[in-house]
Amino acid sequence: MRRLALALAAVSLTSCSLAPKYARPDLPVPPSWPVGDAYLRQSEASLPSITYAQVFTDPRLQRIIVEALANNRDLRIAAANIETARNQYRIQRAELFPQIDATARYGYSGGGNGARSSTGSGTGSTGGTTTGTGTTGGTGTGTGTVTTGSTSSSNSSYSASLGTTAFEIDLFGRIRSLTTAAQNRYFGTEAAARATRLTLVGDIADAWLTYAADRSLLKIAQDTAASAQRTVDLTAARLRAGVAPRTDVRQAEQILETARADVAQLTTALAQDVNGLQLLVGAPVDPALLPASIESAFPTVAALPAGIDSTILLRRPDVVQSEYELRATNAEIGAARAELFPRVALTGLLGFASSALSSLFAGGAFNYSVAPSASYPIFRAGAGLANVRVSQAQRDAALASYERAIQTAFRETADALARQGTLDAQLGANRRNEAAAADTFRLAEARYRGGIDPFLARLDAQRSLYTAQRTVVQTQLIGASNRVTLYRVLGGDQTLSDRPVERASSALLNR
């Protein structure tokens, strides 16, 4: 009996598979990044191995990221999803092994007038009963009966047994294909968690840089308001002296009130930036970790060159997740095909029975039985073939989703590279424009005070300077955010881009 059980288990574990052989599809994108005036020459350099600490070099930002990785609720949800997927895989894998039930029984019948008889039994289970989402195991039952009547004898009976009921021998790989599908969905869930972490790091960097830009814009608005207040005081004094018209005072007040409105709006924006950053971190953020200006924060975000080979997109977590889903649907084709073949099941029982408890485990009390069975669907009105076609259609949909994920990743990376290629020229032009606007304002101020130019010329110069200063800040924020985008679209950290779950899976499979 033991040899037979071991042989059947071995047959089940080494069954054939009817799933199509998986082959990674060709990349539906060009083999290299676009080239041209919008792209950097260094796009032909190889992509270095990076970590977020190499990209975001400011120690304050690194500390915020560390706190977020420990406290963010989205990461905790992702960790719970991984645990769920891992145990769903284990539930499915348990069907490869027989469920063993233990049963003990006692019976008694008595003789004489008004005699009575009673029986009792109990069962226990080692193993589990697999359902779609969970397992029930370790069950126990008991029954008893009492009868009255007339009999002339009495006796007791004892029995103990171990058995398995309807254990499916996986000759055609149905259960193993379903197990493979569950395993790949587990791996896909881990890839989704890496995508969540990658997005979180990028969002924190963006929020930190946005706060820095708003701090710079607030200082510009405050400086402009202070300058406009001095101008209003000067023109009001000239009005009282009869030197300047009332229109000069009103025009100066327009600049002042515009700057004051920007100060109020940016004060609100800074508070909201902190609130958003605290939500991402999942805990209060130390104000000492916040940047003072975009001018100081922008240089701390390192630029990343892109690799010439677009296959690096295969390391993006969202692409990895799509490929695991494709593998899972490919395995489900094998399970659907196996449904077309007979199912072979085994029911076995071995145990002891005796009329005396002291001789229950004697040699003569041993008995066993084996009852193999096979079932084959004769007529299902085409449901079996339709199920195969459903799984094939789902595989085709997963393939299209996988290719779309790669194409989307290619487009996002190419867009980021195009922006990076022209950003330095744009920032340089904006800074030169700011310097020219500042010099124009100084000259217009001097000419107005000297009575050479009207106040309108000075007013226009101040407005131009204010706009130029804000544009430089916004361009610096765009440049820093573009580097964050490149970090994300190229897959982020090497620890997030590799496939450690495949290397770690062997330990899980051997448990």
XYZ file of C-alpha atoms in Angstrom:
511
model
C 0.000 0.000 0.000
C 2.792 2.417 0.896
C 4.687 1.626 -2.309
C 1.548 2.127 -4.335
C 0.829 5.502 -2.708
C 4.404 6.682 -3.278
C 4.291 5.584 -6.894
C 1.016 7.384 -7.536
C 2.321 10.550 -5.884
C 5.442 10.392 -8.038
C 3.315 9.970 -11.180
C 1.242 12.973 -10.149
C 4.243 15.204 -9.513
C 5.938 14.275 -12.791
C 2.866 14.503 -15.003
C 2.929 15.856 -18.507
C 1.748 19.358 -19.324
C -0.527 20.351 -22.185
C 0.253 24.064 -21.834
C 1.912 25.695 -24.882
C 5.628 26.261 -24.478
C 6.116 29.845 -23.342
C 8.354 32.085 -25.434
C 8.817 35.768 -24.661
C 7.343 37.835 -27.518
C 9.559 40.097 -29.585
C 9.639 43.714 -28.475
C 7.038 45.742 -30.382
C 9.325 48.815 -30.309
C 12.489 49.891 -32.148
C 15.760 48.387 -30.868
C 17.194 51.798 -29.858
C 15.990 55.183 -28.684
C 15.139 57.934 -31.191
C 17.924 60.296 -32.256
C 17.807 63.848 -33.531
C 18.001 67.432 -32.358
C 15.644 66.790 -29.433
C 17.729 63.905 -28.036
C 21.047 63.872 -26.238
C 24.174 62.407 -27.832
C 24.704 60.457 -24.636
C 21.562 58.418 -25.380
C 23.949 55.897 -26.935
C 25.724 55.334 -23.626
C 24.978 52.229 -21.597
C 22.565 52.530 -18.711
C 24.347 52.383 -15.334
C 23.151 50.380 -12.370
C 21.557 52.845 -9.992
C 19.778 53.237 -6.689
C 17.512 56.071 -5.647
C 20.311 57.358 -3.411
C 22.475 57.863 -6.493
C 19.720 59.827 -8.222
C 18.462 61.843 -5.257
C 21.686 62.897 -3.577
C 20.316 65.315 -0.967
C 20.498 63.586 2.461
C 17.264 65.279 3.532
C 15.319 63.799 0.628
C 16.915 60.397 1.208
C 15.765 60.449 4.820
C 12.205 61.312 3.791
C 12.209 58.411 1.317
C 13.425 55.986 3.985
C 10.629 57.085 6.319
C 8.063 56.679 3.539
C 9.231 53.156 2.715
C 8.605 52.266 6.352
C 5.286 54.066 6.876
C 3.429 54.458 3.574
C 0.019 52.744 3.640
C 0.009 51.897 -0.068
C 3.143 49.815 0.499
C 1.448 48.036 3.382
C -1.518 47.236 1.153
C 0.878 45.929 -1.496
C 2.614 43.738 1.104
C -0.751 42.300 2.167
C -1.613 41.576 -1.471
C 1.684 39.701 -1.843
C 0.884 37.600 1.208
C -2.573 36.838 -0.181
C -1.185 35.797 -3.573
C 1.534 33.665 -1.946
C -0.993 31.692 0.091
C -3.387 31.341 -2.844
C -0.495 29.751 -4.704
C 0.136 27.376 -1.796
C -3.566 26.459 -1.687
C -3.535 25.567 -5.370
C -0.253 23.670 -5.063
C -1.701 21.560 -2.217
C -3.970 19.824 -4.744
C -0.912 17.993 -6.074
C -0.795 15.961 -2.847
C -3.353 13.567 -1.340
C -5.484 14.553 1.617
C -5.147 11.999 4.433
C -8.054 11.527 6.853
C -7.867 9.655 10.166
C -10.967 7.885 11.530
C -11.643 6.111 14.830
C -14.858 4.262 15.667
C -16.369 2.491 18.666
C -19.583 0.400 18.722
C -21.437 -1.337 21.561
C -24.588 -3.422 21.697
C -26.055 -4.957 24.857
C -28.408 -7.957 25.485
C -31.304 -8.765 27.807
C -34.750 -7.212 28.336
C -34.767 -3.533 27.565
C -31.325 -3.873 26.086
C -29.749 -0.877 24.433
C -27.017 -0.365 21.906
C -24.836 2.664 21.156
C -22.217 3.601 18.624
C -19.823 6.508 18.378
C -17.294 7.612 15.848
C -14.907 10.478 15.174
C -12.800 11.542 12.244
C -9.823 13.843 11.898
C -8.209 15.192 8.785
C -4.581 15.859 7.977
C -4.327 17.901 4.850
C -6.895 20.259 3.453
C -9.902 20.538 1.240
C -9.145 23.033 -1.465
C -11.702 25.607 -2.503
C -11.422 28.575 -4.813
C -10.025 30.841 -2.140
C -9.217 28.876 1.008
C -8.666 25.578 2.781
C -10.485 23.770 5.533
C -8.566 21.150 7.433
C -8.314 19.332 10.726
C -12.046 18.536 10.803
C -13.711 16.166 13.271
C -17.173 14.618 13.476
C -18.958 12.400 15.933
C -22.207 10.422 15.828
C -24.129 8.354 18.346
C -27.304 6.239 18.418
C -29.330 4.667 21.226
C -31.907 1.918 20.592
C -34.128 -0.142 22.832
C -35.313 -3.662 22.211
C -34.784 -7.256 23.238
C -31.645 -9.247 22.510
C -29.741 -12.043 24.160
C -26.151 -10.954 23.612
C -23.883 -7.917 23.814
C -20.586 -7.005 22.191
C -18.208 -4.102 21.452
C -16.287 -3.173 18.319
C -13.310 -0.892 17.717
C -11.734 0.398 14.509
C -9.037 2.909 13.451
C -8.089 3.816 9.894
C -6.238 6.210 7.605
C -7.466 6.940 4.118
C -7.610 9.269 1.177
C -10.718 10.005 -0.844
C -10.792 10.817 -4.562
C -7.157 11.967 -4.842
C -6.715 13.064 -8.454
C -3.649 11.668 -10.205
C -2.518 14.528 -12.388
C -1.640 12.500 -15.485
C -2.362 15.294 -17.975
C -1.021 18.228 -15.957
C -4.315 19.975 -15.150
C -3.461 20.699 -11.525
C 0.167 21.511 -12.296
C -0.906 23.999 -14.977
C -3.237 25.708 -12.519
C -0.402 25.749 -9.984
C 1.916 27.369 -12.525
C -0.723 30.007 -13.251
C -1.134 30.765 -9.540
C 2.642 30.963 -9.110
C 2.997 33.469 -11.949
C 0.187 35.607 -10.572
C 1.987 35.594 -7.242
C 5.142 36.797 -8.979
C 3.065 39.412 -10.798
C 1.729 40.672 -7.476
C 5.288 41.159 -6.247
C 6.102 43.088 -9.427
C 3.050 45.289 -8.763
C 4.395 45.974 -5.279
C 7.737 47.028 -6.779
C 5.849 49.343 -9.133
C 4.060 50.845 -6.136
C 7.373 51.454 -4.401
C 8.904 52.966 -7.528
C 5.935 55.303 -7.957
C 6.111 56.284 -4.298
C 9.787 57.249 -4.474
C 9.173 59.303 -7.602
C 6.104 61.017 -6.118
C 8.025 61.966 -2.977
C 10.847 63.459 -5.043
C 8.338 65.430 -7.131
C 6.539 66.704 -4.033
C 9.838 67.716 -2.403
C 10.911 69.606 -5.534
C 7.490 71.270 -5.884
C 7.826 72.563 -2.336
C 11.273 73.925 -3.227
C 9.889 75.715 -6.302
C 7.009 77.218 -4.318
C 9.492 78.490 -1.727
C 11.434 80.238 -4.502
C 8.270 81.665 -6.041
C 7.130 82.909 -2.634
C 10.416 84.744 -2.081
C 10.148 86.362 -5.541
C 6.576 87.471 -4.797
C 7.590 88.845 -1.395
C 10.557 90.756 -2.869
C 8.352 92.136 -5.642
C 5.702 93.205 -3.135
C 8.312 95.002 -1.027
C 9.691 96.776 -4.099
C 6.197 97.700 -5.261
C 5.374 99.083 -1.806
C 8.391 101.400 -2.008
C 7.302 102.505 -5.481
C 3.749 103.225 -4.261
C 5.152 105.336 -1.408
C 7.396 107.229 -3.829
C 4.702 107.932 -6.404
C 2.240 108.957 -3.674
C 4.795 111.484 -2.395
C 5.354 112.758 -5.944
C 1.577 113.049 -6.355
C 1.286 115.118 -3.202
C 4.101 117.330 -4.463
C 2.327 117.784 -7.766
C 5.130 116.111 -9.728
C 3.405 112.815 -10.689
C -0.124 112.129 -11.905
C -2.596 109.912 -10.078
C -2.263 107.232 -12.799
C 1.318 106.559 -11.643
C 0.058 105.749 -8.150
C -2.688 103.440 -9.469
C -0.314 101.610 -11.790
C 2.153 101.088 -8.942
C -0.691 99.741 -6.788
C -1.539 97.184 -9.488
C 1.926 95.657 -9.248
C 1.730 95.714 -5.444
C -1.636 93.983 -5.198
C -0.701 91.389 -7.831
C 2.377 90.475 -5.792
C 0.368 90.383 -2.554
C -2.181 88.001 -4.129
C 0.678 85.738 -5.266
C 2.126 85.769 -1.746
C -1.216 84.611 -0.310
C -1.658 81.930 -2.986
C 1.876 80.574 -2.567
C 1.567 80.512 1.229
C -1.440 78.231 0.767
C 0.440 76.147 -1.802
C 3.340 75.573 0.596
C 0.974 74.329 3.314
C -0.685 71.994 0.812
C 2.716 70.763 -0.391
C 3.581 69.745 3.165
C 0.212 68.009 3.592
C 0.720 66.056 0.379
C 4.241 65.057 1.384
C 3.050 63.859 4.779
C 0.380 61.715 3.108
C 3.029 60.065 0.933
C 5.373 59.532 3.877
C 2.605 58.297 6.142
C 3.940 60.348 9.075
C 4.747 63.983 9.955
C 7.690 65.446 8.027
C 10.414 67.284 9.926
C 10.511 70.891 8.588
C 14.320 70.699 8.709
C 14.155 68.140 5.875
C 12.407 70.550 3.513
C 14.405 72.479 0.868
C 14.877 76.237 0.988
C 14.655 76.883 -2.757
C 14.603 75.210 -6.145
C 18.026 76.719 -6.840
C 19.524 74.571 -4.083
C 17.385 71.479 -4.738
C 17.761 71.208 -8.526
C 21.491 70.294 -8.551
C 20.910 67.462 -6.047
C 18.903 65.412 -8.600
C 21.392 63.599 -10.810
C 20.824 63.275 -14.552
C 20.524 59.745 -15.973
C 21.683 58.685 -19.420
C 19.480 56.182 -21.226
C 20.749 52.894 -22.650
C 20.861 52.254 -26.393
C 19.121 48.896 -26.065
C 15.387 49.281 -25.499
C 15.223 45.797 -23.927
C 16.004 47.537 -20.646
C 12.279 48.282 -20.566
C 11.758 44.616 -19.669
C 12.928 45.439 -16.160
C 10.126 47.945 -15.510
C 7.815 46.534 -12.814
C 4.646 47.164 -14.820
C 6.138 45.329 -17.817
C 7.262 42.482 -15.548
C 3.755 42.226 -14.103
C 2.231 42.083 -17.593
C 4.617 39.300 -18.598
C 3.738 37.215 -15.550
C 0.049 37.614 -16.368
C 0.839 36.438 -19.905
C 2.622 33.383 -18.485
C -0.319 32.653 -16.178
C -2.857 32.734 -19.014
C -0.549 30.552 -21.109
C -0.519 27.938 -18.328
C -4.310 28.058 -18.056
C -4.538 26.860 -21.659
C -2.862 23.640 -20.501
C -5.412 23.244 -17.703
C -8.287 23.766 -20.135
C -6.834 21.212 -22.553
C -6.380 18.674 -19.739
C -10.110 18.986 -18.979
C -10.721 17.210 -22.308
C -8.996 14.039 -21.066
C -10.104 11.504 -18.431
C -9.581 12.223 -14.759
C -8.002 9.415 -12.756
C -8.707 9.392 -9.009
C -7.674 7.110 -6.157
C -9.517 6.221 -2.969
C -7.520 4.199 -0.459
C -8.063 2.972 3.095
C -5.938 1.070 5.571
C -6.832 0.362 9.179
C -7.535 -2.000 12.032
C -10.800 -3.497 13.343
C -11.357 -5.654 16.443
C -13.976 -6.564 19.008
C -11.501 -5.803 21.825
C -9.480 -2.668 22.322
C -6.473 -4.666 23.549
C -6.238 -6.571 20.260
C -7.091 -3.648 17.950
C -3.582 -3.385 16.513
C -2.885 -7.127 16.316
C -1.788 -8.537 12.994
C -5.120 -10.178 12.212
C -6.990 -6.905 12.708
C -5.263 -5.154 9.770
C -7.208 -4.528 6.567
C -6.886 -2.276 3.541
C -8.650 -1.362 0.337
C -7.728 0.508 -2.842
C -10.313 1.833 -5.296
C -8.945 3.648 -8.345
C -11.476 5.278 -10.664
C -11.546 7.163 -13.939
C -14.105 9.584 -15.313
C -14.442 10.955 -18.795
C -17.020 13.460 -20.034
C -18.875 11.860 -22.956
C -21.079 14.782 -23.921
C -20.797 18.407 -22.779
C -22.293 20.144 -25.815
C -18.912 21.568 -26.780
C -18.221 23.174 -23.383
C -14.747 21.628 -23.108
C -13.502 22.968 -26.444
C -15.139 26.315 -25.733
C -13.243 26.482 -22.445
C -9.961 25.930 -24.322
C -10.852 28.705 -26.765
C -11.705 31.032 -23.850
C -8.288 30.443 -22.284
C -6.611 31.006 -25.669
C -8.501 34.286 -26.137
C -7.472 35.365 -22.651
C -3.859 34.558 -23.543
C -4.158 36.690 -26.696
C -5.568 39.579 -24.642
C -2.727 39.240 -22.133
C -0.211 39.252 -25.000
C -1.691 42.472 -26.370
C -1.612 44.024 -22.891
C 2.027 43.021 -22.500
C 2.983 44.550 -25.841
C 1.021 47.705 -25.047
C 2.844 48.035 -21.716
C 6.194 47.882 -23.524
C 5.090 50.388 -26.152
C 3.831 52.750 -23.452
C 7.123 52.424 -21.591
C 9.042 53.165 -24.799
C 6.944 56.265 -25.508
C 7.335 57.572 -21.928
C 11.099 57.065 -22.018
C 11.462 58.661 -25.458
C 9.391 61.665 -24.335
C 11.543 62.100 -21.233
C 14.731 61.871 -23.304
C 13.408 64.428 -25.780
C 12.631 66.816 -22.922
C 16.039 66.284 -21.346
C 17.772 66.947 -24.640
C 16.405 70.510 -24.954
C 16.006 71.496 -21.320
C 19.522 72.901 -20.790
C 19.123 75.208 -23.779
C 15.727 76.398 -22.527
C 16.991 77.012 -18.993
C 20.028 78.895 -20.296
C 17.837 81.140 -22.450
C 15.476 81.831 -19.560
C 18.350 82.793 -17.277
C 19.774 85.169 -19.858
C 16.307 86.654 -20.275
C 16.076 87.136 -16.507
C 19.444 88.918 -16.433
C 18.365 91.199 -19.310
C 15.032 91.941 -17.596
C 16.785 92.783 -14.335
C 19.172 95.184 -16.099
C 16.269 96.759 -18.006
C 14.405 97.336 -14.752
C 17.407 99.029 -13.143
C 17.829 101.312 -16.165
C 14.111 102.133 -16.331
C 14.091 102.905 -12.598
C 17.014 105.280 -12.996
C 15.540 106.986 -16.071
C 12.182 107.403 -14.317
C 13.785 108.948 -11.249
C 15.781 111.234 -13.537
C 12.608 112.385 -15.278
C 13.683 110.949 -18.649
C 11.110 108.145 -19.071
C 7.470 107.986 -17.949
C 6.407 105.717 -15.124
C 4.789 103.318 -17.590
C 8.212 102.274 -18.932
C 9.387 101.487 -15.410
C 6.153 99.568 -14.705
C 6.537 97.415 -17.823
C 10.161 96.637 -16.916
C 9.149 95.506 -13.430
C 6.409 93.245 -14.790
C 8.823 91.702 -17.284
C 11.369 91.031 -14.530
C 8.731 89.406 -12.305
C 7.610 87.113 -15.140
C 11.207 86.226 -16.084
C 12.083 85.299 -12.489
C 9.041 83.025 -12.179
C 9.822 81.395 -15.539
C 13.346 80.481 -14.432
C 11.978 78.821 -11.290
C 9.370 76.884 -13.258
C 11.962 75.726 -15.804
C 14.231 74.474 -13.021
C 11.304 72.544 -11.567
C 10.565 71.028 -14.989
C 14.209 70.008 -15.350
C 14.347 68.352 -11.939
C 10.988 66.619 -12.481
C 12.226 65.350 -15.846
C 15.120 63.610 -14.108
C 12.671 62.062 -11.664
C 10.582 60.888 -14.624
C 13.607 59.235 -16.232
C 14.297 57.430 -12.949
C 10.759 56.063 -13.027
C 10.293 55.213 -16.706
C 13.603 53.343 -16.908
C 12.612 51.083 -14.028
C 14.199 52.788 -11.041
C 16.447 50.948 -8.634
C 18.322 47.862 -9.746
C 16.815 46.132 -6.712
C 13.363 46.901 -8.087
C 14.116 46.189 -11.727
C 15.559 42.697 -11.398
C 13.473 39.565 -10.837
C 14.443 38.353 -7.362
C 11.160 36.485 -6.976
C 12.216 33.961 -9.602
C 15.465 33.274 -7.772
C 13.719 33.118 -4.413
C 10.897 30.912 -5.658
C 12.936 27.706 -5.485
C 12.992 27.860 -1.696
C 9.234 28.324 -1.647
C 8.623 25.472 -4.068
C 10.683 23.096 -1.950
C 8.726 23.726 1.223
